């Protein structure tokens, strides 16, 4: 059959209003009732609320039995100095020069400097806090330096 014959066939058998789109879709894709209903949803929500309340009571009871440990926060100025982000550069610099530059740039003291510090040299471009810088240097050189306030 050619395309022209197909069009002629459809046109000769066509009746206006014969095909209902709604009915055709129901036959092709029947609508299933959802497995949930309002009652099931309400019961599930009630269960969730009950479990949440029970968990809150248990957590509150558990925390009541523990002693609260107070931690004294460091001075805010010291905390600011320790968290200040700055940029620092070294090019084949001996470790004592690096430590002195950290003291000048960040305003902190570096402790636990190795006895053979002059034997270490470092090339580094770093942007971050003093604590992160010293930790990075420790990782690179295998040292155990720490920082403290000046």
Coordinates of C-alpha atoms in Angstrom, one line a residue:
X1 CA 0.0 0.0 0.0
X2 CA 1.3 3.4 -0.9
X3 CA 1.1 6.4 1.3
X4 CA -1.7 7.8 -0.8
X5 CA -3.7 4.6 -0.4
X6 CA -3.2 4.7 3.4
X7 CA -4.5 8.3 3.6
X8 CA -7.5 7.4 1.4
X9 CA -8.3 4.4 3.7
X10 CA -8.1 6.5 6.9
X11 CA -10.2 9.3 5.3
X12 CA -12.9 7.0 4.1
X13 CA -13.3 5.3 7.5
X14 CA -13.0 8.5 9.7
X15 CA -16.0 9.5 11.7
X16 CA -15.9 12.7 13.7
X17 CA -16.3 12.1 17.5
X18 CA -15.7 8.4 17.1
X19 CA -12.5 8.3 19.0
X20 CA -12.4 9.6 22.6
X21 CA -8.9 10.4 23.8
X22 CA -9.7 9.8 27.4
X23 CA -11.2 6.4 26.8
X24 CA -8.3 5.4 24.6
X25 CA -5.7 6.4 27.2
X26 CA -7.6 4.5 29.9
X27 CA -7.5 1.3 27.7
X28 CA -3.8 1.8 26.9
X29 CA -2.6 2.9 30.4
X30 CA -5.1 1.9 33.1
X31 CA -4.7 4.0 36.2
X32 CA -3.9 2.0 39.3
X33 CA -4.9 3.2 42.7
X34 CA -1.8 4.1 44.6
X35 CA -0.8 1.7 47.3
X36 CA -0.9 4.4 49.9
X37 CA -3.9 6.0 51.3
X38 CA -4.5 8.9 53.6
X39 CA -4.8 6.6 56.6
X40 CA -1.5 4.8 55.8
X41 CA 0.3 8.1 55.4
X42 CA -1.2 9.4 58.7
X43 CA -0.1 6.2 60.5
X44 CA 3.4 6.4 59.0
X45 CA 3.7 10.1 60.1
X46 CA 2.5 9.2 63.6
X47 CA 5.1 6.5 63.8
X48 CA 7.8 8.9 62.7
X49 CA 6.7 11.5 65.3
X50 CA 6.7 8.8 68.0
X51 CA 10.1 7.5 67.1
X52 CA 11.5 11.1 67.0
X53 CA 10.0 11.9 70.5
X54 CA 11.5 8.7 71.9
X55 CA 14.9 9.4 70.5
X56 CA 14.8 13.0 71.9
X57 CA 13.9 11.7 75.4
X58 CA 16.6 9.0 75.3
X59 CA 19.3 11.5 74.1
X60 CA 18.2 14.0 76.8
X61 CA 18.4 11.3 79.4
X62 CA 21.8 10.1 78.2
X63 CA 23.2 13.7 78.2
X64 CA 21.8 14.3 81.7
X65 CA 23.9 11.5 83.1
X66 CA 27.2 12.9 81.6
X67 CA 29.3 15.5 83.2
X68 CA 29.6 18.7 81.2
X69 CA 33.3 19.6 80.6
X70 CA 34.0 23.2 80.2
X71 CA 36.7 24.2 77.8
X72 CA 38.3 27.6 78.2
X73 CA 38.6 29.3 74.9
X74 CA 41.9 31.0 74.1
X75 CA 42.1 34.8 74.0
X76 CA 40.4 36.1 70.9
X77 CA 43.5 38.2 69.9
X78 CA 45.7 35.0 70.1
X79 CA 43.0 33.1 68.2
X80 CA 43.0 35.8 65.5
X81 CA 46.8 35.7 65.1
X82 CA 46.7 31.9 64.8
X83 CA 44.0 32.0 62.2
X84 CA 45.4 34.9 60.1
X85 CA 45.9 33.9 56.4
X86 CA 49.1 35.4 55.0
X87 CA 51.4 34.7 52.1
X88 CA 55.0 33.8 52.6
X89 CA 57.8 32.8 50.1
X90 CA 61.1 30.9 50.6
X91 CA 63.7 30.1 48.0
X92 CA 66.4 27.6 49.2
X93 CA 66.3 29.2 52.7
X94 CA 67.8 27.6 55.7
X95 CA 65.3 26.5 58.5
X96 CA 66.5 29.2 61.0
X97 CA 65.7 31.9 58.3
X98 CA 62.3 30.3 57.7
X99 CA 61.5 30.3 61.4
X100 CA 62.5 33.9 61.7
X101 CA 60.3 34.9 58.7
X102 CA 57.4 33.0 60.2
X103 CA 57.8 35.0 63.4
X104 CA 57.9 38.3 61.5
X105 CA 55.0 37.5 59.1
X106 CA 52.6 35.7 61.5
X107 CA 53.7 37.1 64.9
X108 CA 54.0 33.7 66.5
X109 CA 56.9 31.7 68.1
X110 CA 58.0 28.4 66.6
X111 CA 59.0 25.8 69.2
X112 CA 60.8 22.5 69.0
X113 CA 63.2 23.6 66.3
X114 CA 65.6 20.8 65.5
X115 CA 69.2 21.1 66.8
X116 CA 70.5 20.7 63.2
X117 CA 68.1 23.4 61.8
X118 CA 70.8 25.0 59.7
X119 CA 71.1 21.6 57.8
X120 CA 67.6 22.0 56.5
X121 CA 66.7 24.2 53.6
X122 CA 63.3 25.0 52.1
X123 CA 61.8 26.4 48.9
X124 CA 58.2 27.2 49.3
X125 CA 55.4 29.6 48.4
X126 CA 52.6 29.3 51.0
X127 CA 49.3 31.1 51.6
X128 CA 47.5 30.1 54.8
X129 CA 47.6 30.2 58.6
X130 CA 50.7 29.8 60.7
X131 CA 49.5 26.5 62.1
X132 CA 49.0 25.1 58.7
X133 CA 52.4 26.4 57.5
X134 CA 54.3 24.8 60.3
X135 CA 52.4 21.5 59.8
X136 CA 53.3 21.6 56.1
X137 CA 56.9 22.2 56.9
X138 CA 56.9 19.3 59.5
X139 CA 55.4 17.1 56.8
X140 CA 58.1 18.1 54.2
X141 CA 61.1 18.0 56.5
X142 CA 60.0 15.4 58.9
X143 CA 60.3 17.7 61.9
X144 CA 58.0 18.2 64.9
X145 CA 57.9 21.9 65.3
X146 CA 54.9 23.7 67.0
X147 CA 53.8 27.3 67.3
X148 CA 52.8 29.4 70.3
X149 CA 51.9 33.0 70.9
X150 CA 54.7 35.6 71.1

